[in-house]
CSV table of C-alpha atoms in Angstrom, one decimal:
chain,number,residue,atom,x,y,z
L,1,MET,CA,114.2,42.5,239.7
L,2,ALA,CA,113.8,41.3,243.2
L,3,ARG,CA,111.3,38.6,243.8
L,4,LYS,CA,108.5,39.2,246.3
L,5,THR,CA,108.3,36.7,249.0
L,6,ALA,CA,105.4,35.9,251.3
L,7,PRO,CA,105.7,37.3,254.9
L,8,GLN,CA,107.2,34.7,257.2
L,9,ALA,CA,105.4,34.1,260.5
L,10,HIS,CA,107.3,33.7,263.7
L,11,PRO,CA,107.5,30.0,264.8
L,12,GLY,CA,104.4,29.1,266.8
L,13,GLU,CA,102.6,32.3,266.0
L,14,PRO,CA,99.3,31.8,264.1
L,15,HIS,CA,98.5,34.3,261.4
L,16,ASP,CA,95.8,32.5,259.4
L,17,ARG,CA,92.3,34.1,259.1
L,18,GLY,CA,89.9,33.1,261.8
L,19,THR,CA,92.5,32.4,264.4
L,20,GLY,CA,91.2,35.1,266.8
L,21,GLN,CA,87.6,33.8,266.5
L,22,ARG,CA,88.7,30.2,267.1
L,23,LEU,CA,90.6,31.3,270.2
L,24,ASN,CA,87.5,33.1,271.4
L,25,TRP,CA,85.4,30.0,271.0
L,26,LEU,CA,88.1,27.9,272.8
L,27,ARG,CA,88.2,30.4,275.7
L,28,ALA,CA,84.4,30.4,275.8
L,29,GLY,CA,84.4,26.6,275.9
L,30,VAL,CA,86.9,26.6,278.8
L,31,LEU,CA,84.7,29.1,280.7
L,32,GLY,CA,81.6,27.0,280.0
L,33,ALA,CA,83.3,23.9,281.4
L,34,ASN,CA,84.3,26.0,284.5
L,35,ASP,CA,80.7,27.1,285.0
L,36,GLY,CA,79.5,23.5,284.6
L,37,ILE,CA,82.0,22.4,287.3
L,38,VAL,CA,81.1,25.1,289.8
L,39,SER,CA,77.4,25.3,289.5
L,40,THR,CA,76.8,21.5,289.4
L,41,ALA,CA,79.2,21.0,292.3
L,42,GLY,CA,77.3,23.5,294.3
L,43,VAL,CA,74.0,21.8,293.7
L,44,VAL,CA,75.0,18.2,294.3
L,45,ILE,CA,77.1,19.0,297.4
L,46,GLY,CA,74.3,21.0,298.9
L,47,VAL,CA,71.8,18.3,298.3
L,48,THR,CA,74.2,15.6,299.6
L,49,ALA,CA,74.8,17.7,302.8
L,50,ALA,CA,71.0,17.8,303.3
L,51,THR,CA,70.2,14.2,302.4
L,52,PRO,CA,73.5,12.2,302.5
L,53,ASN,CA,71.8,8.8,302.1
L,54,ASN,CA,69.3,9.7,299.4
L,55,VAL,CA,71.3,8.9,296.3
L,56,LEU,CA,68.2,9.2,294.1
L,57,ALA,CA,67.6,12.8,295.3
L,58,ILE,CA,71.3,13.7,294.7
L,59,ALA,CA,71.2,12.2,291.2
L,60,THR,CA,67.9,13.9,290.3
L,61,ALA,CA,69.2,17.3,291.5
L,62,GLY,CA,72.5,16.8,289.7
L,63,ILE,CA,71.1,15.7,286.4
L,64,ALA,CA,68.5,18.6,286.5
L,65,ALA,CA,71.3,21.0,287.2
L,66,VAL,CA,73.4,19.7,284.3
L,67,VAL,CA,70.5,19.9,281.8
L,68,ALA,CA,69.2,23.3,282.9
L,69,GLY,CA,72.6,24.8,283.1
L,70,ALA,CA,73.7,23.4,279.7
L,71,PHE,CA,70.5,24.7,277.9
L,72,SER,CA,70.8,28.0,279.7
L,73,MET,CA,74.4,28.5,278.7
L,74,ALA,CA,73.6,27.5,275.1
L,75,GLY,CA,70.5,29.7,274.9
L,76,GLY,CA,72.4,32.7,276.3
L,77,GLU,CA,75.3,32.3,273.9
L,78,TYR,CA,72.9,31.9,270.9
L,79,VAL,CA,71.0,35.0,271.7
L,80,SER,CA,74.1,37.0,272.5
L,81,VAL,CA,76.0,36.0,269.4
L,82,SER,CA,73.0,36.3,267.2
L,83,THR,CA,72.7,39.9,268.3
L,84,GLN,CA,76.4,40.5,267.6
L,85,ARG,CA,76.0,38.9,264.2
L,86,ASP,CA,73.0,41.0,263.3
L,87,THR,CA,75.0,44.1,264.3
L,88,GLU,CA,78.0,43.1,262.3
L,89,LYS,CA,75.8,42.5,259.2
L,90,ALA,CA,74.1,45.9,259.6
L,91,LEU,CA,77.5,47.6,259.9
L,92,ILE,CA,78.8,45.9,256.8
L,93,ALA,CA,75.7,46.8,254.8
L,94,LYS,CA,76.1,50.4,255.8
L,95,GLU,CA,79.7,50.3,254.8
L,96,LYS,CA,78.8,48.8,251.4
L,97,TRP,CA,76.3,51.6,250.8
L,98,GLU,CA,78.8,54.3,251.7
L,99,LEU,CA,81.4,52.8,249.3
L,100,GLU,CA,78.9,52.8,246.5
L,101,THR,CA,77.5,56.3,247.1
L,102,ILE,CA,80.5,58.3,248.5
L,103,PRO,CA,83.6,56.4,247.4
L,104,GLN,CA,85.9,59.5,247.5
L,105,GLU,CA,84.9,60.4,251.0
L,106,GLU,CA,85.4,56.8,252.1
L,107,LEU,CA,88.9,56.8,250.5
L,108,GLU,CA,89.9,59.9,252.4
L,109,GLU,CA,88.4,58.4,255.6
L,110,LEU,CA,90.5,55.3,255.2
L,111,ALA,CA,93.6,57.3,254.6
L,112,GLY,CA,92.8,59.3,257.7
L,113,PHE,CA,92.8,56.1,259.8
L,114,TYR,CA,96.3,55.2,258.5
L,115,ARG,CA,97.5,58.8,259.3
L,116,GLN,CA,96.2,58.2,262.9
L,117,ARG,CA,98.4,55.1,263.0
L,118,GLY,CA,101.5,57.1,262.2
L,119,LEU,CA,101.9,57.0,258.5
L,120,SER,CA,102.8,60.1,256.6
L,121,ASP,CA,100.1,61.9,254.5
L,122,ASP,CA,101.4,60.6,251.2
L,123,LEU,CA,102.0,57.1,252.3
L,124,ALA,CA,98.6,56.9,254.1
L,125,HIS,CA,96.9,58.0,250.9
L,126,GLN,CA,98.9,55.5,248.8
L,127,VAL,CA,98.0,52.6,251.2
L,128,ALA,CA,94.4,53.6,251.1
L,129,VAL,CA,94.3,53.7,247.3
L,130,GLU,CA,96.0,50.3,246.9
L,131,LEU,CA,93.8,48.6,249.5
L,132,THR,CA,90.7,50.1,248.0
L,133,ALA,CA,91.7,48.8,244.6
L,134,LYS,CA,92.2,45.3,246.0
L,135,ASP,CA,89.2,45.0,248.3
L,136,ALA,CA,87.6,48.2,249.5
L,137,LEU,CA,85.0,46.6,251.7
L,138,ALA,CA,87.6,44.4,253.5
L,139,ALA,CA,89.9,47.3,254.0
L,140,HIS,CA,87.3,49.5,255.6
L,141,ALA,CA,85.7,46.7,257.6
L,142,GLU,CA,89.1,45.8,259.1
L,143,VAL,CA,90.3,49.3,260.0
L,144,GLU,CA,87.0,50.9,260.9
L,145,LEU,CA,84.9,48.1,262.4
L,146,GLY,CA,87.4,45.3,263.3
L,147,ILE,CA,85.2,42.9,261.3
L,148,ASP,CA,86.0,40.3,258.7
L,149,PRO,CA,83.1,40.6,256.2
L,150,GLU,CA,83.7,37.0,255.0
L,151,GLU,CA,83.6,35.5,258.5
L,152,PHE,CA,80.7,36.5,260.7
L,153,THR,CA,80.4,35.0,264.2
L,154,SER,CA,78.3,31.9,264.3
L,155,PRO,CA,75.5,31.7,267.0
L,156,TRP,CA,75.1,28.0,266.5
L,157,ALA,CA,78.8,27.3,267.0
L,158,ALA,CA,78.7,29.3,270.2
L,159,ALA,CA,75.6,27.6,271.4
L,160,VAL,CA,76.9,24.1,270.7
L,161,SER,CA,80.3,24.8,272.2
L,162,SER,CA,78.8,26.2,275.4
L,163,PHE,CA,76.3,23.3,275.7
L,164,VAL,CA,79.0,20.6,275.3
L,165,SER,CA,81.6,22.3,277.5
L,166,PHE,CA,79.2,23.0,280.3
L,167,ALA,CA,77.9,19.4,280.2
L,168,LEU,CA,81.4,17.9,280.2
L,169,GLY,CA,82.5,20.1,283.1
L,170,ALA,CA,79.4,19.3,285.1
L,171,LEU,CA,80.0,15.6,284.8
L,172,ILE,CA,83.0,15.9,287.1
L,173,PRO,CA,81.1,16.7,290.3
L,174,LEU,CA,78.1,14.7,289.3
L,175,VAL,CA,79.9,11.4,288.6
L,176,MET,CA,82.2,11.8,291.6
L,177,ILE,CA,79.3,12.5,294.1
L,178,LEU,CA,77.4,9.4,292.8
L,179,LEU,CA,80.3,6.9,293.1
L,180,PRO,CA,80.0,4.6,296.1
L,181,PHE,CA,82.4,6.4,298.5
L,182,GLY,CA,80.0,6.5,301.4
L,183,GLU,CA,80.5,9.3,303.8
L,184,ASN,CA,83.6,10.4,301.9
L,185,ARG,CA,81.7,11.2,298.7
L,186,VAL,CA,81.5,15.0,299.4
L,187,TRP,CA,85.2,15.3,300.1
L,188,ILE,CA,86.3,13.2,297.1
L,189,ALA,CA,83.9,15.2,294.8
L,190,ALA,CA,85.4,18.4,296.2
L,191,VAL,CA,88.9,17.3,295.5
L,192,ALA,CA,87.9,16.4,291.9
L,193,VAL,CA,86.3,19.8,291.5
L,194,VAL,CA,89.4,21.6,292.7
L,195,ILE,CA,91.5,19.6,290.2
L,196,GLY,CA,89.1,20.5,287.4
L,197,LEU,CA,89.1,24.2,288.4
L,198,PHE,CA,92.9,24.1,288.5
L,199,LEU,CA,93.0,22.8,284.9
L,200,THR,CA,90.4,25.3,283.6
L,201,GLY,CA,92.2,28.2,285.3
L,202,TRP,CA,95.5,27.1,283.8
L,203,ILE,CA,94.0,26.6,280.3
L,204,SER,CA,92.1,29.9,280.2
L,205,ALA,CA,95.3,31.8,281.4
L,206,ALA,CA,97.4,30.0,278.8
L,207,LEU,CA,95.0,30.9,276.0
L,208,GLY,CA,94.9,34.5,277.0
L,209,GLY,CA,98.6,34.8,277.8
L,210,ALA,CA,97.8,35.8,281.4
L,211,PRO,CA,99.7,34.8,284.6
L,212,ARG,CA,98.7,31.2,285.4
L,213,GLY,CA,99.0,31.5,289.2
L,214,ARG,CA,96.5,34.2,289.7
L,215,ALA,CA,94.0,32.6,287.3
L,216,ILE,CA,94.2,29.3,289.0
L,217,LEU,CA,93.9,30.8,292.5
L,218,ARG,CA,90.8,32.8,291.5
L,219,ASN,CA,89.2,29.7,290.0
L,220,VAL,CA,90.0,27.5,293.0
L,221,VAL,CA,89.0,30.1,295.6
L,222,MET,CA,85.7,31.0,294.0
L,223,GLY,CA,84.8,27.3,293.4
L,224,SER,CA,85.7,26.3,296.9
L,225,ALA,CA,83.7,29.2,298.4
L,226,THR,CA,80.7,28.0,296.3
L,227,MET,CA,81.0,24.4,297.6
L,228,ILE,CA,81.4,25.5,301.2
L,229,ALA,CA,78.4,27.8,301.0
L,230,THR,CA,76.1,25.2,299.5
L,231,TYR,CA,77.4,22.5,301.9
L,232,LEU,CA,76.5,24.7,304.9
L,233,ILE,CA,73.1,25.5,303.4
L,234,GLY,CA,72.5,21.8,302.9
L,235,LEU,CA,73.5,21.0,306.4
L,236,LEU,CA,71.1,23.7,307.7
L,237,PHE,CA,68.2,22.4,305.7
L,238,GLY,CA,69.0,18.8,306.6
L,239,VAL,CA,68.9,19.6,310.3
L,240,ALA,CA,65.6,21.6,309.8
L,241,VAL,CA,64.0,18.8,307.9
L,242,GLY,CA,65.3,16.1,310.2
C-alpha cells in the first residue's frame, strides 16, 4: 500500500495559512509609509518655502502633520477593517445556519462550484462529500466566500500597522528638513524623500509581483509633484506675508 505524503511546496513559495493576510498587512504598511513620506514632505516643504528661517514654525507644522496623519490613517484602517470583519462574521453565521438547516442543498451547491471549476459531475460530488465530512464550514467558506472562518481580519492590527508605518515614513522629511543645512535644507529633504519613495515603490512592487520600474516611477513622480506644488504655494504665501 502506497504511503501518502504531504504535498511539497515549491522552494520560496509560502503555503501556510494566513500568508495572504500577512502580505496584505505588509503591503498596507508600505503604502502607509509612502503616505507618511509624501504628505509630511508636502507640509514641511511648503512651510519652509513660506518661512525659511522660522524653524519653530516648520517643526510645529511637521509634527502636527505626523500626528494628524498617523491618527487619521489608523482610524480609517480601523473603521474600514472593522466593517469588513463584521461582514465576514455575518456571512459565516449565515453559512452555518444554512449548513444546519439545509445540508443537502448546501452539499449540491458545493459540488456545483467544483463543476464550474472543471471537475466532472461524479468527481465534483465526491470532492464535495469528502470536504463536507472533514469540515463543511471551512469548505463552503473558502469556495463560496473566500474567507477563512478561523482567521478573521483584525482591525487593531491594521490600525497599529498603519499608525506606525505612517509615522516612520513621515520622519524622513521631518528630520531632514530640521537638520542644520541652512538654505539647502529643502533640497536635501527633497532628495531624501525621493530615495524613500524609490524604496517604497520598489518594495510594494516586489510584494505584489508587479514591474518595479513603473511602480518606482509613479511613486517618485507623484511625490515630486506634491513637493513642487507645496513649495510654490509656500513661496507665494511667503511673498504675500512678507
